[in-house]
Amino acid sequence: MTNKKDIAILRVNHLRGPNIWTYRPVIEAWLDIGELEECPSNKLPGLYERLTAWLPGLIEHRCGVGERGGFLERLRDGTWAGHILEHIVLEMQNLAGMKTGFGKTRSTADHGIYKMAFRTRDETVGRAALQAGHALLMAAINDTPFDLQAKVAELTELVDRYCLGPSTGHIVDAATDRRIPSIRLTEGNLVQLGHGSAQRRIWTAETDRTSAIGESIASDKDLTKTLLASCGVPVPEGSVVRSAEAAWEEAQDIGLPVAVKPVDGNHGRGVSLNLMSEADVHAAYAIASEEGDSSAVLVERFIPGNEHRLLVVGSKVVAAAKGESLWVVGDGTSTVTQLCDSQINIDPRRGDSEEFPLGLVTPQDSEIKLDLKRQGLTPESIPQAGQKVLIQLNGNVADDVTDEVHPDVAYVAALAARVVGLDIAGIDLVCEDISRPLEAQRGAIIEVNSSPGLLAHIKPAKGEPRNVGRAIVEHLFAEGETGRIPLVGVTGTTNAALTARLVGTVLNLSGKHVGVANRDGLFLDGRQVTAQDGTRFDAGQRLLINRTVQAAVFESNARTILSEGLPYDRCQVGIVTEMGMAADVADLYVRDDDALYNVVRSQIDVVLSDGAAVLNAADARVAALAELSDGAVLFYALDEANETLKAHRAAGGRVAFVRGGHIVLAQGIEDMPLLGIDKVKPATAAQPEALLAAALAGWALDVPTDLICAGLRTFDAAAKKGKA
């Protein structure tokens, strides 16, 4: 046992898929609360006051009470340390910017030992939050200091480093709303939406439809302008130059004022605007040349007006934002840099991470220094009291104006994206009034950006947030598409592995490329790819990532569900062949049949509403899972006289059984003899229950009965792996 005022964390496990706790990934911790088992929260002096002082957000935790303040009510009346730690960890994650709300804590049969689970969006962050929460709780119990601000800062840094960026997360959330599954492919923002052959991929605002040629064109401003102009898109006149002297000559030819920018680049970097003198043009040339790492620089007519960013997805504008000039007002004592910090960077919308729609302003940037120089200032200058100083003429695009965009402007922006060849593009244009056609005000498109930022539209400084993630998901998946392929999950012991292979064979004969992951390995169209245990989470994910796979079958068991979770979020067909023995997973604190039932039920909990559960009616515990299925239920048993089978059939349900040595499918009063077991390979026929389960799975997936027969008849369980 641990000391009285300590909690030992015995084991920490990341359940990456649906599990006994919830459908989503969680961190599960085994806790030994020691003698705190005899000291609920109402017997620990000052605990309530210290926790509520440190974490006032706990008032929002509803807990089992079901209303605001529910957890604090439990804390005040008396609850145990494991439950308290659960809520502290959740709140620590919330403070760090990773919003989560699910958590559960349950006692085990062993005195003082608890299992605690909490939702997390990243394993590294979740584990760190657990350790931080443990330290905070111990400090609150023992009345010792705790530096909450420092711990939250550490967690926030981990969230920024390991979690999806806000733009990518917004798209993934939109996919989730459409019930489209997602898989994060890297530690960065590369995410797969959907499974197997139905998948699409995103990388923030790039998709697998984004043209590499289009991206290259967009990064070449001169080429972009040439193509746009040839298609009638208004662009500022200008030319590429290769020296500061040539830049000034071009500026004189065009007419002042002018803009100078790198030829190869985007997102406004290295751009200087409203240049009126030779010195300014020379200085701007140096900035643009350095930013573009090339002597080639673009000089073009300066377009007066406000900068706007229009987001084009597919063939239409889905959001628009407007920029504003940035000014500071002198106080006679502060430098320009200090004024920027006190008047601009103090804005809560600004920050140096992805979650902020506006960036921090740094007067030391070359473009800002040039603007200051033109006003006779430097970043260290002290403007007079009341003096207005221009910091940035354009940029800071963050005010939503989507509803103001003129249809002609939207058409031109969408055309620009198509001309360049981008399926998602950020179109930068300058005009006085976005509600009027560009031609009527000498407006122009100044830049086409690939991989545009989305935050200005998701979290605008002013105006209505736009659900651009939904627009991107709708662009990738037509109405009615879910990104799903037929998935079959098989949970059990003796018959599960063979059942999975048989179902895979039946689906393969129906014309699909099929992956199977079971205890014998990983199989693609019947060919063994690896002989390593395929019931592990990673093996299942390999099938879901494979673009050639059109259907997949997975074997699971109580141990893999407890230790990793299922490798998929939902399945079309869930099969339970046997319940197994609690003794096999007793080391995981599953000590009785009720606890085992709670584990195996996970397989049926994930069946889609238009799917089916296939259950062994000969095992009463398995048959009892029927009530949990959101989809249809199909039963099988060797004995046609099985009471569960008879009742289900009488109610019009589908069943399978053996009669006179033949496999029979039945529904209501109709019998459909399938094939004689003597026609099946001997090693396969030795497990007739597996044949029945596989036949029902094929039926549930609308595979023609002749193909079901062919699959059962041709598969040979005795053949070398990969030859069946």
XYZ file of C-alpha atoms in Angstrom:
724
model
C 0.000 0.000 0.000
C 1.044 3.595 -0.535
C 1.388 6.213 2.156
C -1.756 7.786 3.501
C -1.500 11.008 1.590
C -0.195 9.703 -1.682
C -1.572 8.103 -4.834
C 0.465 5.560 -6.757
C -0.046 5.416 -10.516
C 0.380 1.706 -11.180
C -0.116 1.636 -14.932
C -0.934 4.069 -17.740
C -2.422 2.804 -20.980
C -3.476 4.639 -24.142
C -6.635 3.095 -25.595
C -6.499 4.347 -29.168
C -9.858 3.047 -30.387
C -13.349 2.258 -29.064
C -13.014 0.627 -25.664
C -14.884 -0.281 -22.505
C -15.130 3.399 -21.569
C -16.189 5.223 -24.719
C -16.007 5.269 -28.506
C -13.025 7.633 -28.578
C -9.381 7.413 -27.472
C -8.712 7.709 -23.749
C -5.842 7.432 -21.302
C -6.544 4.724 -18.725
C -4.667 4.867 -15.432
C -4.644 2.287 -12.663
C -4.451 4.005 -9.302
C -3.657 2.823 -5.800
C -5.005 5.549 -3.529
C -3.678 3.810 -0.436
C -5.189 4.890 2.850
C -6.979 7.716 1.069
C -9.608 5.045 0.497
C -10.618 5.835 4.074
C -10.434 9.600 3.512
C -12.981 10.940 1.022
C -12.745 14.615 0.105
C -15.040 15.842 2.890
C -12.574 14.420 5.427
C -9.564 16.269 4.005
C -9.465 19.759 5.589
C -9.049 22.634 3.109
C -9.053 20.430 0.003
C -12.248 21.920 -1.426
C -11.053 25.483 -0.900
C -7.597 24.918 -2.392
C -8.898 23.096 -5.477
C -11.578 25.676 -6.240
C -9.065 28.499 -5.781
C -6.549 26.903 -8.145
C -9.082 25.559 -10.640
C -12.192 27.760 -10.672
C -13.190 26.127 -13.965
C -14.215 23.016 -12.029
C -17.563 24.757 -11.522
C -18.377 23.842 -15.142
C -17.889 20.094 -14.552
C -21.351 18.557 -14.425
C -20.213 15.089 -13.343
C -22.867 12.435 -12.661
C -25.109 15.064 -11.068
C -25.845 16.311 -14.573
C -25.761 20.053 -13.947
C -23.272 22.907 -13.619
C -21.442 22.604 -10.320
C -22.192 18.890 -10.113
C -18.615 17.845 -9.469
C -18.106 20.497 -6.794
C -21.200 19.181 -5.060
C -19.650 15.714 -5.039
C -16.338 17.180 -3.866
C -18.009 18.995 -0.991
C -20.147 16.037 0.077
C -17.358 13.489 -0.226
C -15.807 11.661 -3.174
C -12.636 9.642 -3.576
C -9.191 10.631 -4.758
C -9.340 8.777 -8.089
C -12.498 10.614 -9.090
C -10.989 13.944 -8.047
C -7.851 13.287 -10.083
C -9.988 12.543 -13.160
C -11.579 16.000 -13.035
C -8.303 17.772 -12.281
C -6.648 16.178 -15.321
C -9.554 17.160 -17.572
C -9.401 20.740 -16.335
C -5.618 20.898 -16.790
C -6.081 19.854 -20.419
C -8.782 22.483 -20.864
C -6.521 25.198 -19.444
C -3.801 24.139 -21.878
C -6.148 24.653 -24.821
C -7.114 21.025 -25.477
C -10.825 20.936 -24.739
C -12.056 17.582 -23.421
C -14.896 16.580 -21.162
C -15.213 12.810 -20.833
C -13.881 10.942 -17.823
C -14.823 7.986 -15.642
C -13.396 6.375 -12.534
C -14.367 2.915 -11.277
C -13.253 0.881 -8.291
C -11.907 -2.641 -8.748
C -12.318 -5.696 -6.556
C -9.000 -4.863 -4.866
C -9.184 -2.463 -1.918
C -8.003 1.015 -2.851
C -7.341 0.171 -6.510
C -9.196 2.205 -9.142
C -9.298 2.410 -12.903
C -9.560 5.974 -14.125
C -10.055 6.993 -17.780
C -10.114 10.423 -19.368
C -10.481 11.665 -22.924
C -7.397 13.108 -24.589
C -6.651 14.222 -28.123
C -2.980 13.290 -27.882
C -1.222 10.605 -25.877
C 1.834 12.708 -24.979
C -0.298 15.588 -23.741
C -2.625 13.223 -21.870
C 0.215 11.500 -20.032
C 1.765 14.845 -19.096
C -1.607 16.142 -17.881
C -1.982 13.049 -15.706
C 1.374 13.668 -14.027
C 0.624 17.386 -13.597
C -2.831 16.636 -12.200
C -1.382 14.113 -9.769
C 1.140 16.682 -8.519
C -1.575 19.318 -8.104
C -3.878 16.971 -6.197
C -1.092 15.906 -3.840
C -0.264 19.572 -3.203
C -3.927 20.314 -2.499
C -4.250 17.361 -0.122
C -1.016 18.087 1.717
C -1.386 21.896 1.628
C 1.894 22.523 -0.175
C 2.657 25.118 -2.894
C 1.945 24.370 -6.542
C 2.960 26.514 -9.532
C -0.149 26.100 -11.646
C 0.823 28.755 -14.182
C 4.121 27.060 -14.961
C 2.490 23.628 -15.341
C -0.211 24.974 -17.638
C 2.472 26.696 -19.723
C 4.301 23.364 -20.089
C 1.111 21.607 -21.130
C 0.220 24.397 -23.550
C 3.595 23.997 -25.219
C 2.946 20.260 -25.583
C -0.497 20.946 -27.067
C 1.051 23.300 -29.629
C 3.734 20.751 -30.463
C 1.756 17.513 -30.630
C -1.914 18.257 -31.282
C -3.462 19.012 -34.633
C -3.316 22.667 -35.560
C -6.595 24.563 -35.221
C -7.205 24.697 -38.978
C -6.670 20.966 -39.463
C -8.629 20.222 -36.309
C -11.512 22.312 -37.642
C -11.638 20.212 -40.824
C -11.424 16.954 -38.864
C -14.259 18.103 -36.589
C -16.358 18.863 -39.662
C -15.662 15.360 -40.958
C -16.659 13.903 -37.600
C -19.935 15.807 -37.803
C -20.537 13.976 -41.087
C -19.616 10.680 -39.339
C -16.572 10.380 -41.575
C -13.735 8.613 -39.703
C -10.253 10.101 -39.516
C -6.727 8.782 -38.949
C -3.772 11.012 -38.159
C -0.925 9.785 -40.366
C 1.966 11.798 -38.890
C 2.776 13.871 -35.830
C 2.036 16.873 -38.042
C -1.161 17.838 -39.825
C -1.381 15.065 -42.424
C -4.746 13.404 -41.806
C -6.653 10.670 -43.603
C -10.416 11.112 -43.819
C -12.240 7.863 -44.468
C -10.944 4.308 -44.797
C -9.217 2.245 -47.437
C -10.242 2.936 -51.028
C -12.815 5.526 -49.888
C -10.254 7.733 -48.116
C -9.172 11.290 -48.844
C -6.184 13.080 -47.351
C -5.692 16.612 -46.083
C -2.651 18.544 -44.963
C -4.143 21.615 -43.323
C -5.714 23.418 -46.318
C -4.154 21.141 -48.919
C -5.899 18.005 -50.133
C -5.037 15.014 -52.274
C -6.774 16.946 -55.057
C -4.416 19.910 -54.733
C -2.250 20.145 -57.846
C 1.516 20.243 -57.375
C 1.711 22.198 -60.651
C -0.893 24.616 -59.336
C 1.133 25.158 -56.173
C 4.252 25.861 -58.234
C 2.367 28.346 -60.387
C 0.972 30.098 -57.306
C 4.459 30.520 -55.881
C 5.582 32.285 -59.099
C 3.851 35.665 -58.944
C 4.836 36.765 -62.427
C 3.597 33.553 -64.037
C 0.402 33.740 -61.974
C -0.230 37.300 -63.182
C 0.381 36.345 -66.793
C -2.077 33.448 -66.653
C -4.714 35.463 -64.810
C -4.457 38.410 -67.191
C -4.797 36.114 -70.210
C -8.132 34.921 -68.785
C -9.475 38.400 -68.115
C -8.810 38.502 -64.386
C -7.856 42.037 -63.269
C -4.262 42.190 -62.012
C -1.910 45.119 -61.436
C 0.460 45.850 -64.307
C 4.126 45.263 -63.635
C 7.279 43.368 -64.580
C 10.095 41.300 -63.166
C 13.379 43.113 -62.602
C 16.788 41.900 -61.507
C 18.409 44.966 -59.949
C 17.500 47.892 -57.751
C 18.168 50.283 -60.645
C 15.880 48.326 -62.948
C 13.227 48.340 -60.198
C 13.267 52.145 -60.128
C 13.108 52.357 -63.933
C 10.087 50.026 -63.956
C 8.458 52.048 -61.186
C 8.805 55.208 -63.262
C 7.361 53.473 -66.330
C 4.358 52.165 -64.384
C 3.829 55.339 -62.439
C 4.133 55.909 -58.718
C 3.196 54.618 -56.234
C 4.295 51.010 -56.742
C 4.518 47.736 -54.830
C 7.609 45.519 -54.729
C 7.456 41.827 -53.864
C 9.405 38.557 -54.306
C 8.646 36.627 -57.483
C 8.732 33.290 -55.691
C 6.713 33.379 -52.491
C 3.304 33.900 -50.998
C 1.398 34.946 -47.882
C 2.618 38.554 -48.166
C 6.186 37.922 -47.025
C 8.773 40.418 -48.292
C 6.129 42.743 -49.775
C 6.476 46.542 -49.596
C 3.589 48.806 -50.596
C 2.861 52.393 -51.634
C 6.464 53.213 -52.555
C 6.931 56.803 -53.753
C 10.699 57.419 -53.957
C 13.797 55.911 -55.519
C 15.294 55.242 -52.094
C 12.180 53.396 -50.980
C 12.129 51.289 -54.137
C 15.813 50.403 -53.735
C 15.249 49.404 -50.110
C 12.146 47.390 -51.003
C 14.071 45.602 -53.743
C 16.667 44.462 -51.178
C 13.934 43.175 -48.847
C 12.110 41.273 -51.598
C 15.319 39.847 -53.043
C 16.406 38.539 -49.655
C 12.987 37.062 -48.863
C 12.735 35.370 -52.262
C 16.415 34.350 -52.220
C 16.690 35.608 -55.803
C 17.641 38.719 -57.720
C 14.305 38.443 -59.544
C 11.785 40.826 -57.977
C 8.340 41.935 -59.114
C 7.518 45.636 -59.413
C 3.866 46.448 -60.005
C 1.314 49.225 -59.772
C 0.174 49.882 -56.211
C -3.564 49.289 -55.842
C -5.136 51.658 -53.316
C -7.815 50.249 -51.049
C -8.304 47.580 -48.436
C -6.750 44.157 -48.671
C -9.163 41.217 -48.688
C -8.671 37.463 -48.490
C -11.258 35.305 -50.254
C -11.189 31.583 -49.564
C -12.100 29.482 -52.588
C -12.981 25.824 -52.062
C -13.759 23.794 -55.155
C -15.450 26.255 -57.461
C -16.906 28.778 -55.067
C -16.000 31.421 -52.501
C -16.896 30.131 -49.037
C -15.497 32.930 -46.874
C -14.042 36.413 -47.124
C -12.123 38.590 -44.683
C -10.985 42.195 -44.753
C -7.704 43.687 -43.565
C -6.956 46.983 -41.906
C -4.035 49.354 -41.550
C -2.204 49.325 -38.239
C -1.320 52.547 -36.425
C 0.035 53.493 -33.022
C -0.249 56.845 -31.255
C 2.807 58.270 -29.517
C 2.822 59.224 -25.833
C 6.120 61.101 -25.799
C 7.929 58.498 -23.685
C 7.555 55.077 -25.364
C 9.487 53.738 -28.353
C 7.692 52.472 -31.448
C 8.411 48.910 -30.317
C 6.926 49.597 -26.891
C 3.886 51.266 -28.455
C 3.311 48.203 -30.648
C 3.395 45.981 -27.574
C 1.066 48.204 -25.542
C -1.381 49.173 -28.296
C -1.322 46.342 -30.856
C 0.151 43.150 -29.424
C -1.959 43.451 -26.291
C -4.939 42.446 -28.453
C -6.017 38.949 -27.245
C -6.568 37.946 -30.880
C -2.814 38.181 -31.466
C -0.251 35.535 -30.645
C 2.691 33.569 -31.973
C 0.914 30.216 -32.327
C -1.574 28.821 -34.808
C -4.568 29.286 -32.543
C -4.451 33.095 -32.883
C -6.108 34.676 -35.934
C -3.650 37.579 -35.873
C 0.117 37.464 -35.496
C 2.290 39.551 -33.227
C 3.664 42.736 -34.797
C 7.454 43.040 -34.758
C 8.751 46.500 -35.755
C 12.171 44.942 -36.452
C 10.740 43.217 -39.552
C 12.277 44.643 -42.720
C 8.967 45.696 -44.282
C 7.868 47.582 -41.139
C 11.301 49.192 -40.740
C 11.003 50.513 -44.295
C 7.572 52.023 -43.580
C 8.970 53.588 -40.403
C 12.008 54.936 -42.271
C 9.699 56.667 -44.751
C 8.165 58.441 -41.752
C 11.582 59.384 -40.396
C 11.439 56.803 -37.631
C 13.052 53.572 -36.441
C 11.744 50.904 -34.031
C 13.687 52.677 -31.255
C 12.293 56.139 -32.044
C 10.058 57.889 -29.505
C 7.126 59.539 -31.319
C 5.706 62.742 -29.899
C 2.556 62.611 -27.810
C -0.447 62.303 -30.114
C 1.647 61.509 -33.219
C 0.079 58.762 -35.387
C 2.591 56.267 -36.768
C 1.749 53.839 -39.579
C 3.012 50.346 -38.731
C 1.464 48.279 -41.533
C -0.509 49.596 -44.488
C -2.177 46.281 -45.257
C -2.434 42.785 -43.859
C -4.076 41.827 -40.552
C -6.900 40.260 -42.525
C -9.330 39.163 -39.824
C -12.741 40.869 -40.198
C -15.409 38.703 -41.823
C -17.110 40.259 -44.886
C -18.410 37.091 -46.538
C -21.967 38.367 -46.850
C -20.787 41.589 -48.509
C -18.929 40.028 -51.452
C -20.358 41.056 -54.835
C -21.218 38.074 -57.080
C -18.874 39.370 -59.790
C -16.013 39.533 -57.285
C -16.755 35.973 -56.107
C -16.810 34.784 -59.728
C -13.449 36.384 -60.513
C -11.863 34.915 -57.358
C -13.112 31.409 -58.159
C -11.894 31.830 -61.751
C -8.433 32.827 -60.491
C -8.209 29.635 -58.435
C -9.225 27.519 -61.432
C -6.778 29.257 -63.756
C -3.879 28.598 -61.381
C -5.110 25.036 -60.792
C -5.843 24.990 -57.070
C -8.833 23.253 -55.507
C -8.394 25.331 -52.326
C -6.916 28.790 -52.622
C -6.600 32.040 -50.740
C -7.209 34.893 -53.173
C -5.738 38.211 -52.067
C -7.307 41.237 -53.699
C -7.340 44.956 -53.039
C -10.347 47.187 -53.545
C -12.152 50.011 -51.824
C -15.496 48.211 -51.548
C -15.876 44.406 -51.750
C -19.593 44.836 -52.465
C -18.846 46.398 -55.893
C -17.291 44.801 -59.009
C -13.515 45.196 -59.213
C -13.654 46.878 -62.634
C -15.815 49.648 -61.224
C -13.120 50.691 -58.739
C -9.820 49.663 -60.353
C -9.489 46.798 -57.914
C -7.254 43.815 -58.683
C -6.170 40.393 -57.546
C -2.644 40.714 -56.192
C -1.863 37.150 -55.097
C -3.118 33.555 -55.279
C -2.035 31.416 -52.321
C -1.922 27.660 -52.012
C -2.447 26.115 -48.575
C -4.228 29.248 -47.315
C -4.650 29.954 -43.633
C -8.126 29.294 -42.291
C -8.061 30.957 -38.881
C -9.167 34.368 -40.130
C -12.403 32.716 -41.230
C -12.787 30.264 -38.333
C -12.083 32.876 -35.637
C -12.522 36.317 -37.221
C -11.692 39.361 -35.143
C -15.073 40.777 -36.121
C -18.102 39.245 -37.754
C -19.528 35.755 -38.111
C -17.255 32.682 -37.937
C -17.469 30.582 -41.093
C -17.551 26.802 -41.101
C -14.901 26.472 -43.790
C -14.048 22.979 -42.550
C -17.503 21.808 -43.580
C -17.006 23.362 -47.015
C -13.722 21.487 -47.445
C -15.281 18.191 -46.343
C -18.185 18.735 -48.749
C -15.627 19.390 -51.473
C -13.931 16.056 -50.762
C -17.036 13.933 -50.123
C -20.214 14.242 -52.155
C -23.565 14.226 -50.394
C -24.230 10.754 -49.008
C -20.565 9.700 -49.077
C -19.181 8.660 -45.691
C -15.626 7.669 -46.559
C -16.426 4.212 -45.223
C -15.805 0.769 -46.675
C -17.470 -2.417 -45.386
C -15.731 -3.370 -42.129
C -16.389 -6.598 -40.241
C -15.258 -7.069 -36.650
C -14.984 -10.551 -35.136
C -14.545 -10.974 -31.393
C -14.188 -14.347 -29.725
C -11.783 -17.126 -28.870
C -11.763 -20.520 -30.613
C -13.713 -19.743 -33.807
C -12.852 -16.073 -34.306
C -9.698 -16.444 -36.422
C -11.271 -18.868 -38.902
C -14.458 -16.814 -39.057
C -12.437 -13.739 -40.037
C -10.625 -15.601 -42.837
C -13.877 -17.079 -44.152
C -15.614 -13.699 -44.232
C -12.600 -12.241 -46.032
C -12.759 -15.009 -48.650
C -16.491 -14.475 -49.228
C -16.020 -10.724 -49.665
C -13.063 -11.261 -51.983
C -15.163 -13.508 -54.241
C -17.774 -10.746 -54.403
C -15.243 -8.654 -56.327
C -13.620 -6.587 -53.578
C -9.986 -6.212 -52.596
C -10.131 -7.440 -49.005
C -7.789 -7.130 -46.050
C -7.960 -9.482 -43.064
C -6.193 -8.960 -39.727
C -6.345 -11.902 -37.315
C -4.127 -13.830 -34.931
C -2.486 -15.615 -37.886
C -1.284 -12.382 -39.448
C -2.244 -9.824 -42.054
C -3.806 -10.907 -45.363
C -4.549 -9.022 -48.565
C -6.869 -10.856 -50.983
C -5.991 -14.100 -49.221
C -2.210 -13.566 -49.493
C -0.382 -13.468 -46.181
C 1.574 -10.227 -45.860
C 2.921 -10.908 -42.376
C 2.645 -13.766 -39.899
C 2.793 -11.479 -36.872
C -0.275 -11.241 -34.644
C -2.796 -9.129 -36.548
C -5.165 -8.535 -33.645
C -3.053 -5.577 -32.501
C -4.248 -2.023 -33.123
C -1.384 -1.112 -35.465
C -2.071 -4.109 -37.719
C -5.683 -3.096 -38.124
C -4.687 0.474 -38.929
C -2.461 -0.805 -41.741
C -5.535 -2.138 -43.499
C -7.493 1.077 -43.038
C -4.649 3.184 -44.448
C -4.222 0.973 -47.523
C -5.832 2.714 -50.511
C -6.425 -0.571 -52.359
C -8.525 -2.152 -49.601
C -12.254 -2.084 -50.420
C -13.399 -4.147 -47.428
C -11.654 -5.305 -44.257
C -12.130 -7.930 -41.537
C -10.606 -7.696 -38.061
C -10.278 -10.225 -35.279
C -10.293 -8.928 -31.706
C -10.510 -10.424 -28.245
C -11.102 -9.235 -24.721
C -7.398 -8.627 -24.081
C -6.830 -6.444 -27.153
C -9.967 -4.436 -26.421
C -8.789 -3.846 -22.857
C -5.217 -2.981 -23.779
C -5.603 -1.015 -27.027
C -9.239 -0.657 -28.064
C -10.691 -1.598 -31.427
C -8.714 -0.425 -34.491
C -11.785 1.138 -36.148
C -14.498 3.496 -34.962
C -17.555 1.714 -36.422
C -18.203 -1.476 -38.379
C -20.855 -2.702 -40.774
C -20.989 -6.150 -39.211
C -19.951 -7.110 -35.680
C -19.591 -10.829 -34.929
C -19.206 -12.365 -31.471
C -18.380 -16.071 -31.631
C -17.730 -16.774 -27.949
C -17.635 -14.760 -24.747
C -14.477 -16.420 -23.434
C -13.392 -16.804 -19.820
C -12.910 -14.006 -17.311
C -9.904 -15.895 -15.947
C -8.053 -15.187 -19.209
C -8.029 -11.449 -18.460
C -8.109 -11.521 -14.672
C -4.758 -9.690 -14.612
C -6.576 -6.727 -16.174
C -9.068 -6.585 -13.276
C -11.767 -8.477 -15.183
C -12.739 -10.976 -12.514
C -16.321 -12.051 -13.299
C -18.750 -12.641 -16.164
C -20.383 -9.241 -15.794
C -17.056 -7.485 -16.210
C -16.207 -9.663 -19.219
C -19.587 -8.884 -20.780
C -18.784 -5.178 -20.427
C -15.592 -5.748 -22.418
C -16.963 -7.900 -25.252
C -19.968 -5.641 -25.709
C -17.578 -3.113 -27.288
C -17.755 -5.152 -30.502
C -21.523 -4.712 -30.719
C -21.522 -1.124 -29.468
C -19.693 -0.039 -32.654
C -22.114 -1.619 -35.146
C -23.549 1.041 -37.455
C -27.280 1.683 -37.455
C -27.517 0.296 -40.996
C -25.265 -2.645 -40.084
C -25.802 -5.922 -38.260
C -24.679 -7.922 -35.232
C -24.050 -11.637 -35.827
C -24.271 -13.548 -32.546
C -23.805 -17.112 -31.348
C -27.206 -18.063 -29.939
C -25.727 -21.174 -28.283
C -23.929 -18.932 -25.767
C -26.563 -17.188 -23.669
C -24.120 -14.469 -22.669
C -23.356 -13.731 -26.322
C -27.036 -13.801 -27.263
C -27.747 -11.212 -24.572
C -25.628 -8.708 -26.528
C -28.441 -8.404 -29.071
C -30.129 -5.627 -27.128
C -27.035 -3.438 -27.568
C -26.976 -3.459 -31.370
C -27.956 -0.257 -33.169
C -28.396 -2.321 -36.331
C -30.067 -5.595 -37.206
C -29.384 -8.824 -35.297
C -28.671 -12.235 -36.855
C -28.305 -15.399 -34.740
C -26.640 -18.721 -35.458
C -26.455 -22.065 -33.676
C -25.750 -25.637 -34.713
C -29.064 -26.762 -33.277
C -32.128 -25.589 -35.163
C -34.167 -26.101 -31.971
C -32.199 -23.482 -30.032
C -34.793 -21.391 -28.199
C -33.161 -18.034 -29.002
C -32.934 -19.043 -32.650
C -36.563 -20.126 -32.766
C -37.868 -16.961 -31.126
C -35.805 -14.699 -33.368
C -36.903 -16.536 -36.504
C -40.538 -16.422 -35.438
C -40.214 -12.646 -35.120
C -38.994 -12.441 -38.715
C -35.284 -12.303 -37.894
C -32.500 -13.923 -39.895
C -30.779 -17.053 -38.564
C -28.432 -19.844 -39.615
C -28.204 -23.436 -38.394
C -27.254 -26.958 -39.455
C -29.934 -29.417 -40.558
C -29.112 -32.862 -41.888
C -25.485 -31.938 -42.489
C -26.409 -28.829 -44.464
C -25.951 -25.169 -43.615
C -29.342 -23.460 -43.753
C -30.160 -19.762 -43.814
C -33.662 -18.875 -42.696
C -35.904 -15.901 -42.146
C -39.423 -16.253 -40.865
C -40.973 -19.336 -42.458
C -38.542 -19.411 -45.378
C -35.595 -21.833 -45.464
C -32.652 -21.392 -47.804
C -30.359 -24.445 -47.787
C -26.872 -23.193 -48.566
C -24.523 -26.154 -48.936
C -23.612 -29.456 -47.380
C -20.846 -29.370 -44.827
C -19.353 -32.391 -46.613
C -18.601 -30.042 -49.534
C -16.342 -27.949 -47.309
C -12.618 -28.665 -46.839
C -12.224 -31.018 -43.853
C -10.101 -28.648 -41.738
C -12.638 -25.879 -42.281
C -15.627 -28.142 -41.677
C -14.175 -29.045 -38.277
C -15.432 -25.637 -37.047
C -19.036 -25.515 -38.313
C -19.886 -22.565 -36.055
C -17.364 -20.473 -37.991
C -19.083 -21.465 -41.231
C -22.438 -20.329 -39.879
C -21.082 -17.002 -38.641
C -19.339 -16.305 -41.951
C -22.455 -17.218 -43.941
C -24.567 -14.794 -41.914
C -21.976 -12.029 -42.297
C -22.063 -12.485 -46.058
C -25.853 -12.387 -45.984
C -25.827 -9.221 -43.871
C -23.480 -7.630 -46.444
C -25.805 -8.588 -49.333
C -23.323 -11.017 -50.886
C -25.185 -13.359 -53.288
C -25.710 -16.822 -51.794
C -23.820 -18.563 -54.626
C -20.733 -16.521 -53.761
C -21.166 -17.267 -50.053
C -21.263 -20.971 -50.952
C -18.175 -20.640 -53.121
C -16.244 -18.877 -50.377
C -17.080 -21.447 -47.715
C -16.441 -24.347 -50.052
C -13.070 -23.235 -51.420
C -11.368 -21.971 -48.262
C -8.992 -24.509 -46.721
C -8.019 -23.887 -43.117
C -5.272 -26.524 -43.428
C -3.562 -24.837 -46.364
C -0.364 -22.871 -45.921
C -1.084 -19.320 -44.939
C -1.625 -17.234 -48.054
C -2.586 -20.238 -50.211
C -6.198 -20.674 -49.107
